Amino acid sequence: MATFGYSLTPSSRIDLCKFNQEKWNRLVELESDVLKCMACGSCTASCTAGKFTRTSLRSAILYIQNGQEKQALELVQSCLLCGKCFMVCPRAINTRNLLLSINKIYSVK
Amino acid sequence: MRERIAGGYDPFVLPFVIGMIFIFIYLFIALIRVFRAMPGSDRKKFFLSLLNPTIMYKNIRDVICDCLLHIKIFKRNALLGYMHASIAFGWFMLIVLGHIEVMLFVPQRNGTLHYPIFYRYFVAEQNATLKGAVFFFLMDFFLLVVLSGIGLAMYKRIRSTALGMRRTTKPCFADRVALWCLWSIFPLRLLAEGFTAGISGGSFLTKPVNMLFANFLGNDMNVLPTWWAYSTALGLFFLALPFSRYMHIPTEVLYIFLRNAGLKIHHPRKGLAEAEIYSCSSCGLCIDACPMNMQKKNLKYSSVYFVRFQRRNNKKKINEIAEKCLMCGKCVALCPVGVDSCGLKQAQRATVTDKLPYNYSFLASAHHQGGGPSMPLAPVSGSATGNEVTANAAAHGAGNATGNAAQSAVGKDKVLYFAGCMTHLTPAIIKSMTTIFDAAKEDYVFADKDGGVCCGRPLMLTGKVTAAKEVIERNREMIQDSGCKTVVLSCPICLKVLKEEYNLKGITLLHHTQYINQLIDQKRIRLNHSEESFVYHDPCELGRGCNIYQEPRNVLSAIGELKKANKEKKESICCGGSLGSLTLNYHDRVKITQESLKALTFDNPDKVITACPLCLKTFSDQSTTPVADIAQAVAGNLK
């Protein structure tokens, strides 16, 4: 294919119909703290793995709410579970269990 | 001594014999099951350990001290220890003496199951034979010992605090059946032997019982019913044994042998784990030990119930408890049997979390990235800054002294300082450590100055063992490539996993408390002795995890007055911030933090000192007393 020095950006359209209420309810059941997140980004800022690759719990939660499960999973699979985000979270969210729960629920095809 | 009953048999022995045969068959099958579930290498290791005299000595010592005398419980509470020891050791002696009697006096009955147990029914003793009288005395004595233990056990049901236990285990149905049988066995034995004492002889306990009952009960009519009752209680006890907590009596011996052979848990319910699960005596010491249990709603998460659900294979409950546990290790440290419930829980977690997807491909690139831990390790020389030169002129003499002690690890080679993720959240520790390194003129390399990769311990605790191995391998390379022979760590969580999983041969691993203690011993740093008083909090991973209790206390004594905490060393209470728990939420953690602080500040110290960045961060949020890391305290008191 010929390159023109520029390309089309992938669509950033969010399809909210893809949001899976059932999975979300299961997530809330496993870790109700997810409802407390105010998307401040402290977790992402302090992330150990985030120094090397894009890792963000904040974005992952937003992606899930937007029905973009695949993108959400990509953001949490590099997590080392070191627990720094739990220590800095101003809402005292049990982030480690939340990360594990996201992995448990959304990695099932 | 002569046989009173020809043939040496009476139908009343049947319940006992049936129970005994049942339990032998059951134990034999269980033993085969345990060995079959083990990996072959473990089996080989176990059989080889039987040939090793030091391990064999340890086995015998542990069996006598733990199973019979219950030394560990004695150390905690003498009365509770006596209760356990009197029943175990007393009963053991009754059995052994019974067999010796048979061997000595009626050798033709050797090898029968029932004869040594019901010896007094089958023989008649003339008072003229002194040898028999000695044995009768001993038998009565040990029966009295057991009865006193049973009495205490009954009292413990009513008032457990008298025996040093705030909370006790709720027994299940099989436990109750076995318990009632056990409680009735020995009084029935006393009655049975009492009724026969007129015919076959007795000693200081059975004779008076005989004479007492002779006054208002016809002796001869009661002989057989009581012996029947005694035999039935024994038989029932053996039938209930495998399904009750008393299964620990035979299993504990096996577990001691397996444990001393150095085997590790591979599966949460099979092999070694099975032996471990069944050697739990449900004594309930772990209930008071658990830091979560200051809230009554958490009682159900105690290790004793975890083990009980393991026995029943109740997956839902097992997972619930395994995920809740803080993994602080206090229940393991206080367990009189040494059941490694944290190891079991970790293995259980692995069944759920190990198969979860992860993607650590970034680890490879972390090697070359600027911020990575193994960027060209720039040595930072301690003597570079000017103020240290003036600060410690006298240390030069001391420096020479260390030069002589060249065999010491510190000072010989470059030191690698690995702060760890958590320490980067508490930069005060890093700052204090660099101050100390500079003051000691240490030639050190800061491994994760701009943030490194996690040590892998949190992943191990979560059960993601495969993922953890990748991280560990990556960090191991980094440490080995650095060429340093000493690694100083600020985080006990890292220290624990480096010690256990990294397999770093020839490299000394030191927590900074140990390192500072060495510096003081070698007079490489000089400290002011201030008027301040400190209390030291033993972090779980440093104390119970790595057995480091004395070094931090030595360091603190050098800079001020060291006060005692209400609960310390092995019994120190987790700060509540533990990475071990997966599901414990913040509010429950705060309660634990407050409880821990209450225990620490009971003697009104000026400062609470800890040696773990996680504890420091957790305490700082809650404490009214100032909290500091040991490195901070030392750096503040450098001369």
XYZ file of C-alpha atoms in Angstrom:
748
model
C 0.000 0.000 0.000
C 1.243 3.418 -0.831
C 2.125 5.631 2.090
C 1.253 9.245 1.964
C 3.026 10.260 5.136
C -0.219 10.337 7.009
C -2.915 7.835 7.878
C -6.460 7.650 9.054
C -6.864 7.667 12.815
C -8.949 4.812 14.157
C -12.466 5.802 15.018
C -12.815 7.114 18.522
C -16.527 6.569 18.490
C -17.840 5.132 21.754
C -20.674 2.680 21.417
C -22.403 2.705 24.782
C -24.664 -0.141 23.676
C -21.651 -2.420 24.080
C -21.600 -1.771 27.826
C -22.267 -5.092 29.515
C -24.496 -4.487 32.520
C -24.312 -8.101 33.638
C -20.525 -8.122 33.840
C -20.543 -4.751 35.539
C -22.927 -6.052 38.192
C -20.622 -8.995 38.796
C -17.708 -6.608 39.159
C -19.628 -4.528 41.684
C -20.477 -7.709 43.535
C -16.819 -8.752 43.718
C -15.497 -5.290 44.549
C -18.121 -2.661 45.267
C -15.344 -0.090 45.678
C -15.355 0.374 41.908
C -18.368 2.641 42.371
C -16.299 4.957 44.534
C -13.759 5.856 41.838
C -13.727 9.551 40.984
C -11.121 9.130 38.239
C -8.532 11.342 39.905
C -5.683 9.356 38.407
C -3.563 8.951 41.555
C -3.328 5.244 40.814
C -1.966 5.854 37.350
C 0.470 8.478 38.558
C 1.979 6.204 41.194
C 1.970 3.002 39.130
C 5.162 0.937 39.168
C 4.455 -0.746 35.852
C 3.262 2.569 34.449
C 6.873 3.692 34.266
C 7.522 1.130 31.537
C 4.247 0.593 29.745
C 0.832 2.152 29.654
C -0.985 0.945 32.743
C -3.960 2.748 34.152
C -6.693 1.613 36.440
C -8.458 4.928 36.076
C -8.710 4.612 32.311
C -9.590 0.939 32.585
C -12.650 1.744 34.673
C -13.708 4.431 32.207
C -13.177 2.092 29.257
C -15.320 -0.547 30.913
C -18.071 1.964 31.500
C -17.815 2.909 27.833
C -18.131 -0.707 26.770
C -14.528 -0.925 25.530
C -13.573 -4.070 27.402
C -10.606 -5.009 25.246
C -8.878 -1.685 25.757
C -9.625 -1.853 29.462
C -8.015 -5.273 29.793
C -4.901 -4.145 27.960
C -4.444 -1.416 30.529
C -4.514 -3.702 33.551
C -2.675 -6.778 32.301
C 0.722 -5.276 32.969
C -0.195 -4.664 36.619
C 2.352 -6.052 39.096
C -0.111 -5.855 42.013
C 2.479 -3.965 44.055
C -0.273 -2.100 45.889
C 1.027 1.452 45.555
C -2.260 2.586 44.017
C -4.095 1.244 47.059
C -1.886 3.293 49.342
C -2.417 6.534 47.433
C -6.095 6.216 46.520
C -7.947 9.144 48.117
C -11.176 7.137 47.991
C -9.511 4.149 49.702
C -10.538 1.810 46.912
C -9.251 -1.735 47.287
C -7.500 -1.415 43.944
C -5.709 -4.767 43.954
C -8.897 -6.726 44.299
C -10.525 -4.475 41.737
C -7.739 -5.177 39.245
C -7.948 -8.904 39.858
C -11.726 -8.826 39.573
C -11.567 -6.953 36.268
C -9.180 -9.610 35.018
C -11.434 -12.390 36.273
C -14.615 -11.045 34.704
C -13.532 -9.367 31.499
C -10.891 -11.827 30.364
C -13.592 -14.474 29.907
C -14.484 -14.493 26.230
C 0.028 -61.640 88.897
C -2.150 -64.220 87.229
C -4.812 -64.346 84.592
C -8.284 -64.143 86.041
C -10.298 -64.798 82.896
C -9.389 -67.906 81.011
C -8.907 -67.261 77.293
C -8.214 -63.594 77.904
C -11.383 -62.524 76.137
C -14.769 -61.113 77.006
C -17.401 -59.781 74.575
C -17.185 -56.275 76.065
C -13.871 -55.692 74.277
C -15.620 -55.847 70.893
C -16.552 -52.141 70.514
C -12.980 -51.173 71.233
C -11.497 -53.756 68.873
C -13.868 -52.744 66.061
C -12.982 -49.076 66.548
C -9.292 -49.896 66.622
C -9.371 -51.996 63.447
C -11.388 -49.288 61.701
C -8.917 -46.577 62.641
C -5.894 -48.643 61.593
C -7.371 -49.322 58.157
C -8.420 -45.692 57.780
C -4.985 -44.375 58.715
C -3.246 -46.816 56.404
C -5.346 -45.719 53.429
C -4.899 -42.053 54.361
C -1.140 -42.509 54.522
C -1.052 -44.043 51.052
C -3.248 -41.215 49.738
C -0.878 -38.577 51.118
C 2.171 -40.232 49.581
C 0.508 -40.909 46.253
C -0.498 -37.260 45.867
C 3.065 -36.099 46.458
C 5.446 -35.377 43.603
C 8.039 -38.149 43.224
C 10.905 -35.871 44.182
C 9.198 -35.080 47.471
C 8.690 -38.742 48.231
C 12.363 -39.399 47.598
C 13.317 -36.445 49.760
C 11.117 -37.777 52.556
C 12.569 -41.290 52.521
C 16.102 -39.921 52.379
C 15.336 -37.735 55.383
C 14.574 -40.865 57.388
C 18.206 -41.928 56.919
C 19.589 -38.597 58.060
C 20.451 -38.783 61.786
C 20.103 -35.022 62.418
C 16.633 -34.920 60.874
C 15.710 -38.097 62.727
C 16.835 -36.534 65.992
C 14.744 -33.471 65.176
C 11.772 -35.682 64.379
C 11.966 -37.508 67.688
C 12.489 -34.296 69.627
C 9.540 -32.615 67.905
C 7.264 -35.588 68.443
C 8.051 -35.645 72.159
C 7.973 -31.862 72.647
C 5.013 -31.027 70.401
C 2.763 -34.068 70.376
C 3.257 -35.303 73.926
C 4.442 -32.450 76.103
C 3.035 -29.499 74.133
C 6.001 -27.315 75.099
C 4.892 -24.516 72.749
C 1.561 -24.137 74.530
C 3.291 -24.296 77.917
C 5.379 -21.305 76.896
C 2.247 -19.292 76.158
C 0.121 -20.315 79.104
C 1.177 -22.867 81.704
C -2.332 -23.977 82.604
C -3.367 -24.414 78.976
C -0.136 -26.275 78.339
C -0.780 -28.544 81.296
C -4.306 -29.253 80.038
C -3.030 -30.421 76.661
C 0.076 -32.158 77.965
C -1.695 -34.029 80.755
C -4.214 -35.581 78.395
C -1.677 -36.370 75.667
C 1.233 -37.500 77.792
C -0.941 -39.155 80.460
C -2.860 -41.158 77.906
C 0.331 -42.097 76.106
C 1.836 -43.370 79.359
C -1.313 -45.366 80.169
C -1.005 -47.126 76.828
C 2.745 -47.706 77.128
C 2.512 -48.949 80.719
C -0.357 -51.247 79.769
C 1.823 -52.834 77.109
C 4.777 -53.148 79.481
C 2.562 -54.867 82.044
C 1.411 -57.374 79.461
C 4.974 -57.983 78.322
C 6.198 -58.535 81.856
C 3.397 -60.457 83.499
C 1.314 -62.165 80.833
C 3.690 -62.540 77.895
C 1.415 -65.124 76.300
C -1.056 -62.269 75.554
C 1.477 -60.167 73.642
C 0.099 -58.886 70.383
C -3.569 -58.792 71.317
C -5.197 -55.428 70.697
C -7.435 -55.315 73.726
C -5.384 -56.937 76.469
C -3.132 -53.999 77.415
C -6.120 -51.663 77.506
C -8.379 -53.813 79.642
C -5.521 -55.358 81.572
C -7.092 -54.915 84.982
C -10.204 -56.766 84.023
C -8.283 -59.806 82.899
C -5.699 -60.198 85.637
C -5.789 -60.590 89.361
C -3.078 -59.092 91.481
C -1.969 -60.454 94.814
C -0.707 -57.642 96.943
C 2.343 -59.743 97.659
C 3.865 -59.072 94.243
C 5.569 -55.752 94.553
C 6.349 -55.337 90.864
C 2.691 -55.372 89.969
C 1.885 -52.901 92.712
C 4.398 -50.429 91.280
C 2.686 -50.596 87.920
C -0.743 -50.281 89.504
C 0.471 -47.173 91.277
C 1.860 -45.706 88.050
C -1.351 -46.496 86.173
C -3.433 -44.776 88.828
C -1.064 -41.839 88.861
C -1.289 -41.247 85.116
C -5.041 -41.777 85.207
C -5.179 -39.006 87.782
C -3.041 -36.800 85.510
C -5.400 -37.360 82.581
C -8.464 -36.792 84.749
C -7.051 -33.469 85.954
C -6.533 -32.481 82.321
C -10.082 -33.468 81.423
C -11.324 -31.442 84.388
C -9.445 -28.404 83.082
C -10.819 -29.008 79.587
C -14.355 -29.000 80.965
C -13.643 -25.821 82.887
C -12.238 -24.266 79.718
C -15.612 -24.766 78.029
C -17.191 -22.568 80.698
C -14.444 -19.998 81.231
C -11.808 -20.076 78.537
C -10.150 -16.859 79.737
C -8.939 -18.707 82.833
C -6.710 -20.689 80.488
C -5.571 -17.655 78.553
C -7.939 -17.931 75.612
C -10.404 -15.188 74.871
C -12.144 -17.050 72.122
C -12.322 -20.729 71.377
C -13.331 -22.749 68.346
C -16.936 -23.626 67.746
C -16.869 -27.424 67.535
C -18.712 -29.144 64.696
C -20.929 -32.193 65.198
C -18.223 -34.842 64.816
C -16.022 -32.802 67.136
C -18.738 -32.858 69.768
C -19.250 -36.611 69.526
C -15.536 -37.247 69.825
C -15.241 -34.702 72.611
C -17.965 -36.326 74.707
C -16.401 -39.734 74.135
C -12.976 -38.434 75.130
C -14.349 -36.801 78.234
C -16.175 -39.956 79.275
C -13.379 -42.431 78.519
C -11.284 -41.657 81.564
C -13.967 -41.274 84.241
C -15.401 -44.552 82.941
C -12.000 -46.144 83.163
C -11.730 -44.991 86.755
C -15.149 -46.464 87.540
C -14.450 -49.716 85.731
C -11.099 -50.211 87.391
C -12.621 -49.093 90.679
C -15.289 -51.793 90.548
C -12.722 -54.477 89.717
C -10.191 -53.206 92.251
C -11.711 -55.493 94.872
C -10.931 -58.544 92.744
C -7.899 -57.665 90.664
C -6.277 -55.108 92.903
C -5.671 -51.418 92.502
C -3.783 -48.499 93.888
C -4.329 -45.157 95.585
C -7.082 -44.054 93.236
C -8.961 -47.199 92.309
C -8.937 -48.819 95.758
C -10.741 -45.921 97.500
C -13.259 -45.790 94.654
C -13.855 -49.480 95.195
C -14.331 -49.079 98.916
C -16.583 -46.060 98.469
C -18.910 -47.857 96.082
C -18.856 -51.057 98.116
C -20.870 -49.205 100.756
C -23.903 -48.507 98.605
C -23.517 -50.312 95.278
C -23.130 -54.029 94.827
C -19.730 -54.305 93.218
C -19.999 -57.467 91.229
C -23.136 -56.441 89.398
C -21.542 -53.237 88.146
C -18.290 -54.650 86.890
C -19.364 -55.676 83.404
C -21.629 -52.702 82.563
C -18.875 -50.204 83.375
C -16.292 -52.130 81.373
C -18.798 -52.263 78.512
C -19.327 -48.526 78.792
C -15.588 -47.876 78.867
C -14.998 -50.038 75.816
C -17.929 -48.453 73.941
C -16.665 -44.932 74.664
C -13.259 -45.912 73.291
C -14.784 -47.572 70.233
C -17.029 -44.609 69.489
C -14.117 -42.243 69.887
C -12.119 -44.162 67.303
C -15.065 -44.258 64.921
C -15.568 -40.496 65.226
C -11.845 -39.710 65.152
C -11.278 -39.343 61.379
C -14.176 -36.927 61.063
C -13.303 -34.862 64.091
C -10.470 -32.593 65.087
C -8.862 -35.436 67.015
C -7.555 -36.717 63.701
C -4.654 -34.434 64.570
C -3.376 -37.000 67.081
C -2.099 -39.486 64.483
C -1.592 -36.957 61.651
C 0.612 -34.590 63.596
C 3.333 -37.228 63.822
C 3.297 -37.681 60.057
C 3.281 -33.934 59.521
C 6.325 -33.457 61.754
C 8.224 -36.020 59.683
C 7.166 -34.398 56.397
C 7.889 -30.895 57.659
C 11.339 -31.750 58.935
C 12.139 -33.407 55.629
C 11.818 -29.910 54.148
C 8.852 -30.534 51.856
C 6.874 -27.644 50.401
C 3.202 -27.252 49.603
C 2.365 -27.969 45.968
C -1.376 -28.269 46.087
C -3.789 -26.633 48.535
C -5.429 -29.917 49.515
C -3.188 -32.803 48.513
C 0.030 -34.392 49.666
C 1.773 -32.359 52.320
C -1.202 -29.993 52.493
C -3.503 -32.892 53.352
C -1.251 -33.930 56.212
C -1.157 -30.335 57.330
C -4.910 -29.860 57.180
C -5.564 -32.965 59.237
C -2.920 -32.156 61.825
C -4.790 -28.997 62.845
C -6.135 -29.668 66.304
C -8.724 -26.871 66.129
C -7.319 -25.605 69.400
C -8.327 -22.090 68.403
C -5.121 -20.290 69.379
C -5.182 -18.726 65.910
C -8.528 -17.055 66.633
C -7.074 -14.779 69.295
C -3.941 -14.337 67.205
C -5.672 -13.012 64.086
C -5.563 -9.202 63.873
C -8.873 -9.190 61.989
C -10.656 -10.743 64.928
C -10.917 -7.629 66.981
C -14.080 -7.260 64.949
C -16.436 -10.065 65.821
C -17.792 -10.360 62.299
C -14.370 -11.523 61.119
C -14.158 -14.508 63.465
C -15.338 -16.752 60.678
C -12.203 -15.955 58.671
C -9.857 -17.507 61.251
C -7.338 -20.060 60.053
C -8.973 -22.806 62.073
C -12.160 -22.468 60.024
C -10.159 -22.258 56.819
C -8.643 -25.625 57.634
C -12.027 -27.029 58.586
C -13.550 -26.013 55.250
C -10.468 -27.419 53.521
C -11.270 -30.773 55.099
C -14.829 -30.546 53.836
C -13.683 -29.200 50.460
C -16.122 -26.306 50.664
C -14.688 -24.288 47.740
C -16.734 -21.145 48.262
C -15.799 -20.723 51.901
C -12.169 -21.697 51.326
C -11.743 -19.044 48.665
C -13.549 -16.454 50.730
C -11.249 -16.946 53.709
C -8.104 -17.323 51.602
C -8.768 -14.009 49.885
C -9.575 -12.214 53.127
C -6.462 -13.267 55.063
C -3.804 -10.606 55.706
C -1.040 -13.230 55.489
C 0.625 -11.574 58.456
C 1.713 -15.012 59.644
C 0.784 -14.537 63.286
C -1.433 -17.601 63.363
C 1.385 -19.651 61.845
C 3.869 -18.311 64.394
C 1.576 -19.139 67.316
C 0.246 -22.458 66.017
C 1.350 -25.216 68.393
C 1.354 -27.716 65.525
C 3.022 -25.373 63.054
C 0.316 -25.575 60.404
C 1.426 -23.187 57.663
C -2.032 -21.866 56.957
C -0.618 -18.913 55.016
C 1.141 -21.302 52.651
C -2.100 -23.236 52.226
C -3.998 -20.040 51.512
C -1.388 -18.938 49.018
C -1.672 -22.269 47.212
C -5.440 -21.931 47.287
C -5.285 -18.438 45.787
C -3.101 -19.780 43.008
C -5.902 -22.094 41.907
C -7.972 -19.008 41.123
C -5.507 -16.282 40.157
C -2.623 -18.100 38.510
C -4.579 -18.672 35.317
C -5.601 -15.026 34.981
C -4.038 -13.350 31.939
C -1.128 -10.974 32.298
C 1.271 -9.275 29.973
C 4.727 -8.461 31.263
C 6.408 -8.018 27.913
C 7.515 -4.593 29.101
C 9.999 -6.254 31.451
C 12.392 -6.930 28.578
C 12.362 -3.320 27.448
C 12.633 -2.132 31.032
C 16.240 -3.211 30.719
C 17.168 -0.436 28.342
C 14.848 2.281 29.375
C 16.297 5.268 31.163
C 14.109 4.885 34.197
C 14.654 1.155 34.483
C 16.324 -0.402 37.438
C 19.263 -1.715 35.529
C 20.219 1.416 33.752
C 23.997 1.826 33.820
C 24.322 1.692 37.560
C 26.010 4.914 38.499
C 28.036 4.548 41.655
C 27.445 7.254 44.186
C 30.390 7.695 46.451
C 29.637 8.488 50.055
C 32.553 10.812 50.657
C 31.549 13.123 47.844
C 29.590 15.614 49.885
C 31.535 18.047 51.965
C 29.523 18.161 55.142
C 30.120 14.507 55.973
C 33.848 15.083 55.964
C 33.527 17.618 58.736
C 30.755 15.726 60.415
C 32.738 12.658 61.205
C 36.427 13.250 61.578
C 36.670 10.684 64.336
C 35.192 8.042 62.098
C 38.464 7.801 60.237
C 39.953 5.815 63.067
C 36.899 3.630 63.087
C 37.186 3.302 59.334
C 40.613 1.761 59.767
C 39.186 -0.705 62.212
C 36.740 -1.902 59.590
C 39.538 -2.112 57.105
C 41.072 -4.751 59.344
C 37.832 -6.640 59.583
C 37.927 -7.166 55.853
C 36.073 -10.454 55.974
C 32.920 -8.585 56.914
C 30.524 -8.311 53.996
C 29.789 -4.629 54.406
C 32.568 -2.411 53.179
C 34.375 -5.084 51.227
C 32.430 -4.718 48.017
C 30.089 -2.199 46.598
C 26.674 -2.221 48.143
C 23.547 -2.380 46.032
C 20.677 -0.411 47.495
C 17.249 -1.614 46.402
C 14.549 0.637 47.822
C 11.467 -1.112 46.442
C 8.139 0.226 45.173
C 6.695 1.062 48.553
C 9.769 2.955 49.683
C 9.299 5.265 46.711
C 6.016 6.281 48.280
C 7.862 7.277 51.447
C 10.875 9.190 50.082
C 11.905 10.135 53.616
C 13.321 6.621 53.994
C 15.372 6.912 50.814
C 16.678 10.304 51.873
C 17.645 8.979 55.302
C 19.348 5.969 53.789
C 21.440 8.083 51.432
C 22.424 10.253 54.408
C 23.486 7.139 56.304
C 25.377 5.733 53.304
C 27.205 9.029 52.962
C 27.995 9.236 56.656
C 29.431 5.711 56.560
C 31.352 6.590 53.377
C 29.789 3.596 51.716
C 30.415 3.023 48.049
C 26.890 2.189 46.987
C 24.786 1.806 43.880
C 21.151 2.854 43.920
C 19.403 0.149 41.925
C 15.974 1.681 41.521
C 16.675 5.355 41.852
C 14.062 6.302 39.289
C 11.685 3.482 40.101
C 12.245 -0.189 39.441
C 10.260 -3.301 38.788
C 8.285 -4.777 41.677
C 10.086 -7.541 43.610
C 7.378 -10.112 42.914
C 6.298 -10.755 46.487
C 2.846 -9.150 46.053
C 2.265 -11.418 43.062
C 3.411 -14.454 45.046
C 1.062 -13.531 47.883
C -1.775 -13.183 45.416
C -1.076 -16.630 44.048
C 0.079 -15.456 40.614
C 3.163 -17.623 40.885
C 3.927 -17.924 37.168
C 3.730 -14.172 36.709
C 5.853 -13.634 39.804
C 8.561 -15.944 38.431
C 8.941 -13.687 35.374
C 9.376 -10.595 37.519
C 11.751 -12.418 39.840
C 13.893 -13.637 36.959
C 14.123 -10.112 35.616
C 15.196 -8.628 38.954
C 17.571 -11.494 39.636
C 19.463 -10.711 36.444
C 19.611 -7.067 37.428
C 21.078 -7.862 40.844
C 23.576 -10.370 39.506
C 24.660 -8.091 36.658
C 25.409 -5.313 39.114
C 28.265 -7.405 40.507
C 27.536 -6.250 44.040
C 27.993 -8.798 46.784
C 25.744 -7.071 49.308
C 22.192 -5.933 48.712
C 20.599 -3.547 51.187
C 16.831 -3.355 51.068
C 14.494 -0.922 52.702
C 11.370 -2.993 52.289
C 10.923 -6.243 54.242
C 8.440 -7.433 51.624
C 11.225 -7.406 49.027
C 13.683 -8.947 51.500
C 11.430 -11.912 52.141
C 11.010 -12.800 48.472
C 14.671 -12.168 47.671
C 15.615 -14.585 50.416
C 13.140 -17.258 49.486
C 12.737 -17.184 45.740
C 15.683 -15.408 44.145
C 18.347 -18.018 44.742
C 21.133 -15.434 44.916
C 24.199 -17.464 45.812
C 27.124 -15.581 47.311
C 25.165 -12.384 47.737
C 24.398 -11.122 51.239
C 20.887 -9.790 51.634
C 20.436 -7.222 54.360
C 17.497 -5.222 55.487
C 18.552 -1.689 56.314
C 18.037 -2.378 60.032
C 20.661 -5.111 59.828
C 22.910 -2.936 57.726
C 22.706 0.009 60.130
C 23.322 -2.348 63.030
C 26.495 -3.564 61.297
C 27.607 0.012 60.703
C 27.187 0.758 64.405
C 29.033 -2.414 65.415
C 31.893 -1.544 63.087
C 31.864 2.045 64.386
C 31.451 3.394 60.876
C 28.704 5.721 61.974
C 28.516 7.460 65.333
C 25.208 8.295 66.901
C 23.883 10.674 69.510
C 22.094 9.043 72.379
C 19.012 11.243 72.653
C 16.461 11.534 75.427
C 13.680 10.364 73.143
C 11.837 7.146 73.843
C 10.900 4.781 71.057
C 8.668 1.816 70.624
C 9.475 -0.572 67.818
C 6.844 -2.140 65.605
C 7.884 -5.501 64.185
C 6.691 -5.539 60.572
C 5.151 -8.918 59.698
C 7.511 -9.631 56.837
C 10.622 -8.616 58.759
C 9.830 -10.232 62.098
C 7.794 -13.346 61.501
C 8.800 -13.385 57.834
C 12.587 -13.099 58.100
C 13.123 -13.623 61.836
C 14.806 -10.263 62.347
C 13.914 -9.043 65.813
C 17.106 -8.079 67.585
C 18.962 -5.815 65.135
C 16.372 -3.002 65.048
C 16.173 -3.096 68.833
C 19.950 -2.800 69.105
C 19.912 0.181 66.762
C 17.142 1.929 68.677
C 18.832 1.350 72.024
C 21.855 3.144 70.597
C 19.917 6.321 69.817
C 17.430 6.520 72.644
C 15.310 4.683 75.157
C 13.541 1.621 73.810
C 10.121 1.034 75.327
C 8.184 -2.194 75.173
C 4.989 -2.644 73.226
C 2.032 -4.536 74.595
C 2.391 -7.152 71.866
C 5.757 -7.500 70.221
C 8.150 -9.718 68.332
C 6.321 -12.869 67.274
C 3.042 -11.502 68.565
C 3.222 -8.057 66.975
C -0.019 -6.962 65.360
C -0.108 -6.291 61.608
C -0.309 -2.590 60.710
C -3.386 -3.294 58.604
C -1.817 -2.200 55.347
C -0.701 -5.715 54.451
C -0.538 -6.616 50.776
C -1.539 -10.136 51.759
C -5.244 -9.521 51.918
C -7.139 -9.221 48.686
C -10.657 -8.436 49.789
C -10.300 -6.741 53.168
C -11.584 -3.213 52.651
C -10.195 0.035 53.948
C -12.584 0.429 56.863
C -11.713 -2.949 58.342
C -8.041 -2.203 57.818
C -8.314 1.061 59.745
C -9.674 -0.860 62.746
C -6.617 -3.125 62.658
C -4.270 -0.145 62.335
C -5.828 1.479 65.388
C -5.630 -1.736 67.393
C -1.990 -2.133 66.445
C -1.211 1.457 67.403
C -2.995 1.002 70.717
C -0.752 -1.962 71.513
C 2.330 -0.012 70.455
C 1.682 3.179 72.388
C 0.530 1.654 75.661
C 3.729 2.799 77.403
C 3.506 6.343 75.948
C 6.614 6.420 73.765
C 7.648 9.657 72.051
C 7.820 7.963 68.683
C 6.623 4.814 67.009
C 9.429 3.343 64.933
C 8.922 0.813 62.206
C 11.147 -0.702 59.561
C 8.753 -1.119 56.663
C 7.582 1.615 54.276
C 4.129 0.066 54.136
C 3.740 0.128 57.922
C 5.089 3.686 57.989
C 2.546 4.865 55.452
C -0.337 3.025 57.096
C 0.486 4.198 60.609
C 1.188 7.794 59.580
C -2.373 8.201 58.375
C -3.860 7.114 61.701
C -1.399 7.775 64.485
C -1.444 10.678 66.933
C 2.074 9.718 68.062
C 4.731 10.592 65.469
C 5.724 7.610 63.338
C 9.105 7.226 61.663
C 11.177 4.628 59.930
C 14.246 3.363 61.738
C 16.437 4.901 59.019
C 14.882 8.300 59.658
C 15.508 7.991 63.392
C 19.132 7.019 62.807
C 19.754 9.709 60.201
C 18.363 12.298 62.599
C 20.770 11.233 65.322
C 23.981 11.017 63.313
C 26.897 12.751 64.971
